[in-house]
Amino acid sequence: MKLIRFGAIGNEKPGVQLEDGKRLDVSGFGQDYDEDFFGGDGLEKLKSWLNKNADSCPVVGGEVRLGAPLCRPSKIICIGLNYAKHAAESGMQVPKEPVLFFKATSAIVGPNDNVIIPKGSEKTDWEVELAVVIGKKTSYVSKAKAMNHIAGYVMHNDYSERAFQIERSGQWVKGKSCDTFAPLGPFIATSDEISDPHNLDLWLKVNGKMLQNSNTSDFVFDIPTSISYISQFMTLLPGDIISTGTPFGVGLGLNPPRYLKSGDVVELGIEGLGISKQTAKAYEEV
């Protein structure tokens, strides 16, 4: 099943995308895609409800805006330097343990919303990433059982302001959490839709030029290792997002480095998880 949310910003409704691409409004189901949904057997209940009610669900037109495909989760945990070539282009060693950092959930936007270059930014960068959506409350889980705690997968563009992230003191979170820096979607694919998350092609273009083109088989730390590791330090709640890192080809690693300017168009995709597109816009004082 593919979960979507659609409508104007702040007024999104839950929906599903069918195998033929048709989108249905499932707000009649009575529950949005939040912690209670993922943690309360919502996926199975929705499947059962759809079997009886799909024919009466309103169709969502292709012109309707897509929002992030879940309500704001309790946290976004990101894994840095999880592709060896990306570590090299960043001038950093391949880590011995997963490198963790947080991204503010206020950065979440829809998959095709504009990315706003922050006030004072000169180094806004892109990062196509496979993200995992947690489906069960998870603490101290073993690698062997970790995959059982996944509700699904979603595409994430982990936008980063490199000067905020690297050149100013403190943690990476400052360069990762600017408004619009976490476009998610177009949909969440439930775990049964992705047969092998460790063998997915992922790519990113800027103004039509391919800059990232890799496969999740290049992970330094695979998904069960990452979930188990993170769960040793914090409880993962249903709906939480784990973003698994980006491959080589970010602007920081180019020679010379190349960062986003107003008007640039970023397009990205992951096998089985669709395509999204963001247009960069300069920050404007309100």
PDB file of C-alpha atoms in Angstrom:
ATOM      1  CA  MET A   1       0.000   0.000   0.000  1.00  0.00           C
ATOM      2  CA  LYS A   2       1.154   3.530  -0.784  1.00  0.00           C
ATOM      3  CA  LEU A   3       0.129   6.226   1.688  1.00  0.00           C
ATOM      4  CA  ILE A   4      -0.253   9.839   0.602  1.00  0.00           C
ATOM      5  CA  ARG A   5      -1.518  13.049   2.145  1.00  0.00           C
ATOM      6  CA  PHE A   6      -2.906  15.785  -0.042  1.00  0.00           C
ATOM      7  CA  GLY A   7      -4.378  19.267   0.002  1.00  0.00           C
ATOM      8  CA  ALA A   8      -3.390  22.765   1.035  1.00  0.00           C
ATOM      9  CA  ILE A   9      -0.576  23.305   3.518  1.00  0.00           C
ATOM     10  CA  GLY A  10      -1.883  22.711   7.019  1.00  0.00           C
ATOM     11  CA  ASN A  11      -5.100  21.092   5.776  1.00  0.00           C
ATOM     12  CA  GLU A  12      -3.846  17.832   4.297  1.00  0.00           C
ATOM     13  CA  LYS A  13      -6.076  14.764   4.223  1.00  0.00           C
ATOM     14  CA  PRO A  14      -5.021  11.096   4.162  1.00  0.00           C
ATOM     15  CA  GLY A  15      -5.135   9.146   0.923  1.00  0.00           C
ATOM     16  CA  VAL A  16      -3.724   6.129  -0.871  1.00  0.00           C
ATOM     17  CA  GLN A  17      -2.151   5.664  -4.257  1.00  0.00           C
ATOM     18  CA  LEU A  18      -3.231   2.547  -6.119  1.00  0.00           C
ATOM     19  CA  GLU A  19      -1.062   0.364  -8.337  1.00  0.00           C
ATOM     20  CA  ASP A  20      -2.369   2.105 -11.467  1.00  0.00           C
ATOM     21  CA  GLY A  21      -1.413   5.506 -10.038  1.00  0.00           C
ATOM     22  CA  LYS A  22      -4.970   6.550  -9.136  1.00  0.00           C
ATOM     23  CA  ARG A  23      -5.161   8.436  -5.852  1.00  0.00           C
ATOM     24  CA  LEU A  24      -8.064   8.021  -3.445  1.00  0.00           C
ATOM     25  CA  ASP A  25      -9.228  10.217  -0.591  1.00  0.00           C
ATOM     26  CA  VAL A  26      -9.531   7.960   2.478  1.00  0.00           C
ATOM     27  CA  SER A  27     -10.448  10.650   4.993  1.00  0.00           C
ATOM     28  CA  GLY A  28     -13.646   8.656   5.534  1.00  0.00           C
ATOM     29  CA  PHE A  29     -11.491   6.079   7.312  1.00  0.00           C
ATOM     30  CA  GLY A  30     -11.366   8.595  10.149  1.00  0.00           C
ATOM     31  CA  GLN A  31      -7.677   8.608  11.032  1.00  0.00           C
ATOM     32  CA  ASP A  32      -4.643  10.489   9.769  1.00  0.00           C
ATOM     33  CA  TYR A  33      -1.180   8.975   9.417  1.00  0.00           C
ATOM     34  CA  ASP A  34       0.228   9.745  12.843  1.00  0.00           C
ATOM     35  CA  GLU A  35       1.812   7.911  15.766  1.00  0.00           C
ATOM     36  CA  ASP A  36      -1.494   6.362  16.819  1.00  0.00           C
ATOM     37  CA  PHE A  37      -2.135   5.129  13.272  1.00  0.00           C
ATOM     38  CA  PHE A  38       1.233   3.422  12.821  1.00  0.00           C
ATOM     39  CA  GLY A  39       1.356   2.107  16.380  1.00  0.00           C
ATOM     40  CA  GLY A  40      -2.262   0.977  16.575  1.00  0.00           C
ATOM     41  CA  ASP A  41      -2.547  -1.506  13.718  1.00  0.00           C
ATOM     42  CA  GLY A  42      -3.738   1.301  11.457  1.00  0.00           C
ATOM     43  CA  LEU A  43      -2.274  -0.201   8.294  1.00  0.00           C
ATOM     44  CA  GLU A  44      -4.214  -3.437   8.639  1.00  0.00           C
ATOM     45  CA  LYS A  45      -7.404  -1.592   9.600  1.00  0.00           C
ATOM     46  CA  LEU A  46      -7.045   0.697   6.574  1.00  0.00           C
ATOM     47  CA  LYS A  47      -6.536  -2.276   4.233  1.00  0.00           C
ATOM     48  CA  SER A  48      -9.684  -3.893   5.577  1.00  0.00           C
ATOM     49  CA  TRP A  49     -11.626  -0.623   5.290  1.00  0.00           C
ATOM     50  CA  LEU A  50     -10.459  -0.120   1.696  1.00  0.00           C
ATOM     51  CA  ASN A  51     -11.637  -3.600   0.696  1.00  0.00           C
ATOM     52  CA  LYS A  52     -15.170  -2.496   1.581  1.00  0.00           C
ATOM     53  CA  ASN A  53     -15.085   1.218   0.731  1.00  0.00           C
ATOM     54  CA  ALA A  54     -12.581   1.852  -2.090  1.00  0.00           C
ATOM     55  CA  ASP A  55     -15.296   2.196  -4.739  1.00  0.00           C
ATOM     56  CA  SER A  56     -16.946   5.039  -2.852  1.00  0.00           C
ATOM     57  CA  CYS A  57     -13.753   6.979  -2.099  1.00  0.00           C
ATOM     58  CA  PRO A  58     -13.361  10.321  -3.938  1.00  0.00           C
ATOM     59  CA  VAL A  59     -10.579  10.389  -6.547  1.00  0.00           C
ATOM     60  CA  VAL A  60      -7.771  12.896  -5.919  1.00  0.00           C
ATOM     61  CA  GLY A  61      -6.841  14.768  -9.082  1.00  0.00           C
ATOM     62  CA  GLY A  62      -3.290  14.850 -10.353  1.00  0.00           C
ATOM     63  CA  GLU A  63      -3.221  18.634  -9.986  1.00  0.00           C
ATOM     64  CA  VAL A  64      -3.806  18.487  -6.223  1.00  0.00           C
ATOM     65  CA  ARG A  65      -0.781  19.275  -4.037  1.00  0.00           C
ATOM     66  CA  LEU A  66       0.801  16.370  -2.159  1.00  0.00           C
ATOM     67  CA  GLY A  67       1.866  16.990   1.410  1.00  0.00           C
ATOM     68  CA  ALA A  68       4.294  14.975   3.478  1.00  0.00           C
ATOM     69  CA  PRO A  69       2.793  11.456   3.642  1.00  0.00           C
ATOM     70  CA  LEU A  70       2.613  11.369   7.441  1.00  0.00           C
ATOM     71  CA  CYS A  71       1.809  13.784  10.248  1.00  0.00           C
ATOM     72  CA  ARG A  72       4.722  15.364  12.036  1.00  0.00           C
ATOM     73  CA  PRO A  73       6.601  12.494  13.746  1.00  0.00           C
ATOM     74  CA  SER A  74       8.185  12.740  17.171  1.00  0.00           C
ATOM     75  CA  LYS A  75      11.659  12.840  15.610  1.00  0.00           C
ATOM     76  CA  ILE A  76      13.787  12.526  12.495  1.00  0.00           C
ATOM     77  CA  ILE A  77      17.049  10.680  13.157  1.00  0.00           C
ATOM     78  CA  CYS A  78      19.615  10.889  10.381  1.00  0.00           C
ATOM     79  CA  ILE A  79      22.669   8.751   9.747  1.00  0.00           C
ATOM     80  CA  GLY A  80      25.666  10.648   8.422  1.00  0.00           C
ATOM     81  CA  LEU A  81      28.442   9.346   6.181  1.00  0.00           C
ATOM     82  CA  ASN A  82      26.650   6.046   5.541  1.00  0.00           C
ATOM     83  CA  TYR A  83      28.055   5.636   2.012  1.00  0.00           C
ATOM     84  CA  ALA A  84      31.823   5.239   1.812  1.00  0.00           C
ATOM     85  CA  LYS A  85      32.232   7.445  -1.273  1.00  0.00           C
ATOM     86  CA  HIS A  86      30.225  10.230   0.353  1.00  0.00           C
ATOM     87  CA  ALA A  87      32.494  10.106   3.405  1.00  0.00           C
ATOM     88  CA  ALA A  88      35.479  10.438   1.084  1.00  0.00           C
ATOM     89  CA  GLU A  89      34.055  13.419  -0.815  1.00  0.00           C
ATOM     90  CA  SER A  90      33.299  15.086   2.542  1.00  0.00           C
ATOM     91  CA  GLY A  91      36.922  14.619   3.606  1.00  0.00           C
ATOM     92  CA  MET A  92      35.922  12.383   6.515  1.00  0.00           C
ATOM     93  CA  GLN A  93      36.779   8.845   7.577  1.00  0.00           C
ATOM     94  CA  VAL A  94      34.306   6.006   7.100  1.00  0.00           C
ATOM     95  CA  PRO A  95      32.763   5.801  10.583  1.00  0.00           C
ATOM     96  CA  LYS A  96      33.244   2.832  12.900  1.00  0.00           C
ATOM     97  CA  GLU A  97      29.760   3.347  14.355  1.00  0.00           C
ATOM     98  CA  PRO A  98      26.710   5.049  12.826  1.00  0.00           C
ATOM     99  CA  VAL A  99      26.973   8.845  12.981  1.00  0.00           C
ATOM    100  CA  LEU A 100      23.667  10.145  14.331  1.00  0.00           C
ATOM    101  CA  PHE A 101      22.134  13.590  14.246  1.00  0.00           C
ATOM    102  CA  PHE A 102      18.646  15.026  14.568  1.00  0.00           C
ATOM    103  CA  LYS A 103      16.679  17.077  12.079  1.00  0.00           C
ATOM    104  CA  ALA A 104      13.841  19.284  13.318  1.00  0.00           C
ATOM    105  CA  THR A 105      10.406  18.010  12.351  1.00  0.00           C
ATOM    106  CA  SER A 106       9.411  21.610  11.544  1.00  0.00           C
ATOM    107  CA  ALA A 107      11.564  21.200   8.403  1.00  0.00           C
ATOM    108  CA  ILE A 108       9.075  18.706   6.910  1.00  0.00           C
ATOM    109  CA  VAL A 109       7.247  19.754   3.731  1.00  0.00           C
ATOM    110  CA  GLY A 110       5.587  18.070   0.785  1.00  0.00           C
ATOM    111  CA  PRO A 111       7.605  16.339  -1.938  1.00  0.00           C
ATOM    112  CA  ASN A 112       7.131  19.059  -4.542  1.00  0.00           C
ATOM    113  CA  ASP A 113       7.074  22.143  -2.334  1.00  0.00           C
ATOM    114  CA  ASN A 114       9.708  24.826  -2.826  1.00  0.00           C
ATOM    115  CA  VAL A 115      12.945  24.606  -0.867  1.00  0.00           C
ATOM    116  CA  ILE A 116      13.691  27.951   0.745  1.00  0.00           C
ATOM    117  CA  ILE A 117      17.340  28.983   0.822  1.00  0.00           C
ATOM    118  CA  PRO A 118      17.723  30.228   4.415  1.00  0.00           C
ATOM    119  CA  LYS A 119      18.461  33.804   5.376  1.00  0.00           C
ATOM    120  CA  GLY A 120      22.231  34.330   5.132  1.00  0.00           C
ATOM    121  CA  SER A 121      22.848  31.031   3.384  1.00  0.00           C
ATOM    122  CA  GLU A 122      25.496  30.635   0.695  1.00  0.00           C
ATOM    123  CA  LYS A 123      25.949  26.851   0.903  1.00  0.00           C
ATOM    124  CA  THR A 124      22.556  25.110   0.640  1.00  0.00           C
ATOM    125  CA  ASP A 125      23.144  21.533  -0.554  1.00  0.00           C
ATOM    126  CA  TRP A 126      21.112  18.467  -1.552  1.00  0.00           C
ATOM    127  CA  GLU A 127      21.092  14.824  -0.350  1.00  0.00           C
ATOM    128  CA  VAL A 128      18.783  12.130  -1.740  1.00  0.00           C
ATOM    129  CA  GLU A 129      18.101   9.548   0.988  1.00  0.00           C
ATOM    130  CA  LEU A 130      16.066   6.438   1.691  1.00  0.00           C
ATOM    131  CA  ALA A 131      14.137   6.921   4.934  1.00  0.00           C
ATOM    132  CA  VAL A 132      12.535   4.287   7.140  1.00  0.00           C
ATOM    133  CA  VAL A 133       9.224   4.829   8.939  1.00  0.00           C
ATOM    134  CA  ILE A 134       8.984   3.042  12.283  1.00  0.00           C
ATOM    135  CA  GLY A 135       5.832   1.019  12.871  1.00  0.00           C
ATOM    136  CA  LYS A 136       6.236  -0.248  16.435  1.00  0.00           C
ATOM    137  CA  LYS A 137       7.550   1.263  19.645  1.00  0.00           C
ATOM    138  CA  THR A 138      11.141   0.134  19.662  1.00  0.00           C
ATOM    139  CA  SER A 139      13.811   0.004  22.362  1.00  0.00           C
ATOM    140  CA  TYR A 140      16.911  -2.203  22.618  1.00  0.00           C
ATOM    141  CA  VAL A 141      15.841  -4.219  19.601  1.00  0.00           C
ATOM    142  CA  SER A 142      18.193  -6.835  18.153  1.00  0.00           C
ATOM    143  CA  LYS A 143      19.379  -6.746  14.542  1.00  0.00           C
ATOM    144  CA  ALA A 144      17.501  -9.998  13.954  1.00  0.00           C
ATOM    145  CA  LYS A 145      14.162  -8.415  14.935  1.00  0.00           C
ATOM    146  CA  ALA A 146      14.733  -4.839  13.770  1.00  0.00           C
ATOM    147  CA  MET A 147      13.081  -5.175  10.348  1.00  0.00           C
ATOM    148  CA  ASN A 148       9.848  -6.274  12.058  1.00  0.00           C
ATOM    149  CA  HIS A 149       9.556  -2.747  13.468  1.00  0.00           C
ATOM    150  CA  ILE A 150       9.324  -1.029  10.072  1.00  0.00           C
ATOM    151  CA  ALA A 151       6.017   0.309   8.742  1.00  0.00           C
ATOM    152  CA  GLY A 152       7.398   1.440   5.408  1.00  0.00           C
ATOM    153  CA  TYR A 153       9.842   3.517   3.396  1.00  0.00           C
ATOM    154  CA  VAL A 154       9.805   7.062   2.055  1.00  0.00           C
ATOM    155  CA  MET A 155      12.099   9.300   0.025  1.00  0.00           C
ATOM    156  CA  HIS A 156      13.768  12.210   1.833  1.00  0.00           C
ATOM    157  CA  ASN A 157      15.864  15.048   0.445  1.00  0.00           C
ATOM    158  CA  ASP A 158      18.095  15.867   3.419  1.00  0.00           C
ATOM    159  CA  TYR A 159      18.818  19.484   2.508  1.00  0.00           C
ATOM    160  CA  SER A 160      21.823  20.892   4.339  1.00  0.00           C
ATOM    161  CA  GLU A 161      23.348  24.325   4.796  1.00  0.00           C
ATOM    162  CA  ARG A 162      27.031  23.431   4.896  1.00  0.00           C
ATOM    163  CA  ALA A 163      28.321  26.617   6.536  1.00  0.00           C
ATOM    164  CA  PHE A 164      25.724  26.292   9.313  1.00  0.00           C
ATOM    165  CA  GLN A 165      26.484  22.569   9.603  1.00  0.00           C
ATOM    166  CA  ILE A 166      30.279  22.467   9.461  1.00  0.00           C
ATOM    167  CA  GLU A 167      31.828  25.901   9.777  1.00  0.00           C
ATOM    168  CA  ARG A 168      29.992  27.112  12.860  1.00  0.00           C
ATOM    169  CA  SER A 169      30.459  25.588  16.289  1.00  0.00           C
ATOM    170  CA  GLY A 170      28.084  23.009  17.695  1.00  0.00           C
ATOM    171  CA  GLN A 171      26.207  20.118  16.203  1.00  0.00           C
ATOM    172  CA  TRP A 172      25.124  19.417  12.624  1.00  0.00           C
ATOM    173  CA  VAL A 173      21.469  20.019  13.487  1.00  0.00           C
ATOM    174  CA  LYS A 174      21.804  23.759  12.769  1.00  0.00           C
ATOM    175  CA  GLY A 175      22.592  23.082   9.131  1.00  0.00           C
ATOM    176  CA  LYS A 176      19.908  20.423   8.743  1.00  0.00           C
ATOM    177  CA  SER A 177      16.771  21.895  10.299  1.00  0.00           C
ATOM    178  CA  CYS A 178      15.934  25.018   8.312  1.00  0.00           C
ATOM    179  CA  ASP A 179      12.331  25.352   7.189  1.00  0.00           C
ATOM    180  CA  THR A 180      11.567  23.229   4.063  1.00  0.00           C
ATOM    181  CA  PHE A 181      14.781  21.189   4.481  1.00  0.00           C
ATOM    182  CA  ALA A 182      12.916  17.854   4.792  1.00  0.00           C
ATOM    183  CA  PRO A 183      10.655  17.204   1.799  1.00  0.00           C
ATOM    184  CA  LEU A 184       9.163  13.717   2.177  1.00  0.00           C
ATOM    185  CA  GLY A 185       7.362  11.588  -0.391  1.00  0.00           C
ATOM    186  CA  PRO A 186       5.528  11.460  -2.719  1.00  0.00           C
ATOM    187  CA  PHE A 187       4.293   8.466  -0.714  1.00  0.00           C
ATOM    188  CA  ILE A 188       5.158   5.978   1.981  1.00  0.00           C
ATOM    189  CA  ALA A 189       5.458   2.484   0.540  1.00  0.00           C
ATOM    190  CA  THR A 190       4.552  -0.097   3.161  1.00  0.00           C
ATOM    191  CA  SER A 191       7.276  -2.621   3.910  1.00  0.00           C
ATOM    192  CA  ASP A 192       5.631  -5.352   1.819  1.00  0.00           C
ATOM    193  CA  GLU A 193       5.988  -3.129  -1.283  1.00  0.00           C
ATOM    194  CA  ILE A 194       9.802  -2.993  -1.070  1.00  0.00           C
ATOM    195  CA  SER A 195      11.245  -6.486  -1.392  1.00  0.00           C
ATOM    196  CA  ASP A 196      14.878  -5.488  -0.744  1.00  0.00           C
ATOM    197  CA  PRO A 197      15.581  -1.993   0.645  1.00  0.00           C
ATOM    198  CA  HIS A 198      19.293  -2.798   0.411  1.00  0.00           C
ATOM    199  CA  ASN A 199      19.203  -2.901  -3.396  1.00  0.00           C
ATOM    200  CA  LEU A 200      17.418   0.266  -4.523  1.00  0.00           C
ATOM    201  CA  ASP A 201      18.716   2.684  -7.130  1.00  0.00           C
ATOM    202  CA  LEU A 202      18.589   6.315  -6.042  1.00  0.00           C
ATOM    203  CA  TRP A 203      19.470   9.450  -7.961  1.00  0.00           C
ATOM    204  CA  LEU A 204      19.306  13.235  -7.936  1.00  0.00           C
ATOM    205  CA  LYS A 205      19.539  15.890 -10.659  1.00  0.00           C
ATOM    206  CA  VAL A 206      20.028  19.651 -10.438  1.00  0.00           C
ATOM    207  CA  ASN A 207      18.727  21.577 -13.457  1.00  0.00           C
ATOM    208  CA  GLY A 208      18.574  18.304 -15.377  1.00  0.00           C
ATOM    209  CA  LYS A 209      22.185  17.267 -14.672  1.00  0.00           C
ATOM    210  CA  MET A 210      22.660  13.939 -12.899  1.00  0.00           C
ATOM    211  CA  LEU A 211      24.771  14.513  -9.788  1.00  0.00           C
ATOM    212  CA  GLN A 212      23.884  11.590  -7.507  1.00  0.00           C
ATOM    213  CA  ASN A 213      23.408   8.103  -8.940  1.00  0.00           C
ATOM    214  CA  SER A 214      23.966   5.129  -6.649  1.00  0.00           C
ATOM    215  CA  ASN A 215      22.367   2.138  -4.935  1.00  0.00           C
ATOM    216  CA  THR A 216      21.542   1.368  -1.314  1.00  0.00           C
ATOM    217  CA  SER A 217      23.753  -1.722  -1.573  1.00  0.00           C
ATOM    218  CA  ASP A 218      26.601   0.722  -0.814  1.00  0.00           C
ATOM    219  CA  PHE A 219      25.445   1.325   2.767  1.00  0.00           C
ATOM    220  CA  VAL A 220      28.206   1.263   5.380  1.00  0.00           C
ATOM    221  CA  PHE A 221      25.629   0.221   8.006  1.00  0.00           C
ATOM    222  CA  ASP A 222      22.547  -1.652   6.812  1.00  0.00           C
ATOM    223  CA  ILE A 223      19.041  -0.911   8.023  1.00  0.00           C
ATOM    224  CA  PRO A 224      18.733  -3.555  10.796  1.00  0.00           C
ATOM    225  CA  THR A 225      22.145  -2.539  12.152  1.00  0.00           C
ATOM    226  CA  SER A 226      21.081   1.109  12.158  1.00  0.00           C
ATOM    227  CA  ILE A 227      17.711   0.545  13.837  1.00  0.00           C
ATOM    228  CA  SER A 228      19.226  -1.720  16.480  1.00  0.00           C
ATOM    229  CA  TYR A 229      22.035   0.760  17.129  1.00  0.00           C
ATOM    230  CA  ILE A 230      19.754   3.782  17.475  1.00  0.00           C
ATOM    231  CA  SER A 231      17.400   1.869  19.769  1.00  0.00           C
ATOM    232  CA  GLN A 232      20.217   1.385  22.277  1.00  0.00           C
ATOM    233  CA  PHE A 233      20.182   5.134  22.939  1.00  0.00           C
ATOM    234  CA  MET A 234      16.541   6.186  22.577  1.00  0.00           C
ATOM    235  CA  THR A 235      13.048   4.788  22.192  1.00  0.00           C
ATOM    236  CA  LEU A 236      11.757   4.883  18.638  1.00  0.00           C
ATOM    237  CA  LEU A 237       8.057   5.697  18.422  1.00  0.00           C
ATOM    238  CA  PRO A 238       5.625   4.727  15.663  1.00  0.00           C
ATOM    239  CA  GLY A 239       5.931   7.179  12.801  1.00  0.00           C
ATOM    240  CA  ASP A 240       9.508   8.164  13.640  1.00  0.00           C
ATOM    241  CA  ILE A 241      11.763   8.581  10.625  1.00  0.00           C
ATOM    242  CA  ILE A 242      15.278   7.215  10.234  1.00  0.00           C
ATOM    243  CA  SER A 243      17.040   8.715   7.227  1.00  0.00           C
ATOM    244  CA  THR A 244      19.768   6.338   6.103  1.00  0.00           C
ATOM    245  CA  GLY A 245      22.332   8.706   4.564  1.00  0.00           C
ATOM    246  CA  THR A 246      23.202   9.973   1.106  1.00  0.00           C
ATOM    247  CA  PRO A 247      25.549   8.707  -1.632  1.00  0.00           C
ATOM    248  CA  PHE A 248      28.343  10.687  -3.276  1.00  0.00           C
ATOM    249  CA  GLY A 249      27.526  13.615  -5.546  1.00  0.00           C
ATOM    250  CA  VAL A 250      26.514  16.368  -3.127  1.00  0.00           C
ATOM    251  CA  GLY A 251      27.468  19.957  -3.877  1.00  0.00           C
ATOM    252  CA  LEU A 252      30.045  20.031  -1.089  1.00  0.00           C
ATOM    253  CA  GLY A 253      32.019  17.275  -2.822  1.00  0.00           C
ATOM    254  CA  LEU A 254      32.188  18.835  -6.282  1.00  0.00           C
ATOM    255  CA  ASN A 255      35.329  20.590  -7.512  1.00  0.00           C
ATOM    256  CA  PRO A 256      34.694  23.436  -7.123  1.00  0.00           C
ATOM    257  CA  PRO A 257      31.793  23.039  -4.679  1.00  0.00           C
ATOM    258  CA  ARG A 258      28.391  23.951  -6.095  1.00  0.00           C
ATOM    259  CA  TYR A 259      25.433  25.106  -4.036  1.00  0.00           C
ATOM    260  CA  LEU A 260      21.822  25.955  -4.788  1.00  0.00           C
ATOM    261  CA  LYS A 261      20.755  29.326  -6.151  1.00  0.00           C
ATOM    262  CA  SER A 262      17.255  30.724  -6.426  1.00  0.00           C
ATOM    263  CA  GLY A 263      15.575  29.183  -9.459  1.00  0.00           C
ATOM    264  CA  ASP A 264      17.514  25.916  -9.419  1.00  0.00           C
ATOM    265  CA  VAL A 265      15.353  22.808  -9.859  1.00  0.00           C
ATOM    266  CA  VAL A 266      16.180  19.652  -7.896  1.00  0.00           C
ATOM    267  CA  GLU A 267      14.641  16.361  -9.037  1.00  0.00           C
ATOM    268  CA  LEU A 268      15.199  13.052  -7.270  1.00  0.00           C
ATOM    269  CA  GLY A 269      13.963   9.500  -7.195  1.00  0.00           C
ATOM    270  CA  ILE A 270      14.319   6.136  -5.506  1.00  0.00           C
ATOM    271  CA  GLU A 271      13.341   2.849  -7.085  1.00  0.00           C
ATOM    272  CA  GLY A 272       9.853   1.940  -5.845  1.00  0.00           C
ATOM    273  CA  LEU A 273       9.406   5.239  -3.989  1.00  0.00           C
ATOM    274  CA  GLY A 274       8.597   7.656  -6.773  1.00  0.00           C
ATOM    275  CA  ILE A 275      10.009  10.995  -7.868  1.00  0.00           C
ATOM    276  CA  SER A 276       9.885  14.439  -6.280  1.00  0.00           C
ATOM    277  CA  LYS A 277      10.917  17.889  -7.430  1.00  0.00           C
ATOM    278  CA  GLN A 278      11.723  21.071  -5.556  1.00  0.00           C
ATOM    279  CA  THR A 279      12.473  24.554  -6.875  1.00  0.00           C
ATOM    280  CA  ALA A 280      14.895  26.649  -4.841  1.00  0.00           C
ATOM    281  CA  LYS A 281      13.631  30.050  -3.727  1.00  0.00           C
ATOM    282  CA  ALA A 282      15.486  32.754  -1.839  1.00  0.00           C
ATOM    283  CA  TYR A 283      14.369  33.568   1.692  1.00  0.00           C
ATOM    284  CA  GLU A 284      12.205  36.687   1.811  1.00  0.00           C
ATOM    285  CA  GLU A 285      11.495  38.797   4.842  1.00  0.00           C
ATOM    286  CA  VAL A 286       7.852  38.676   5.848  1.00  0.00           C
TER     287      VAL A 286
END
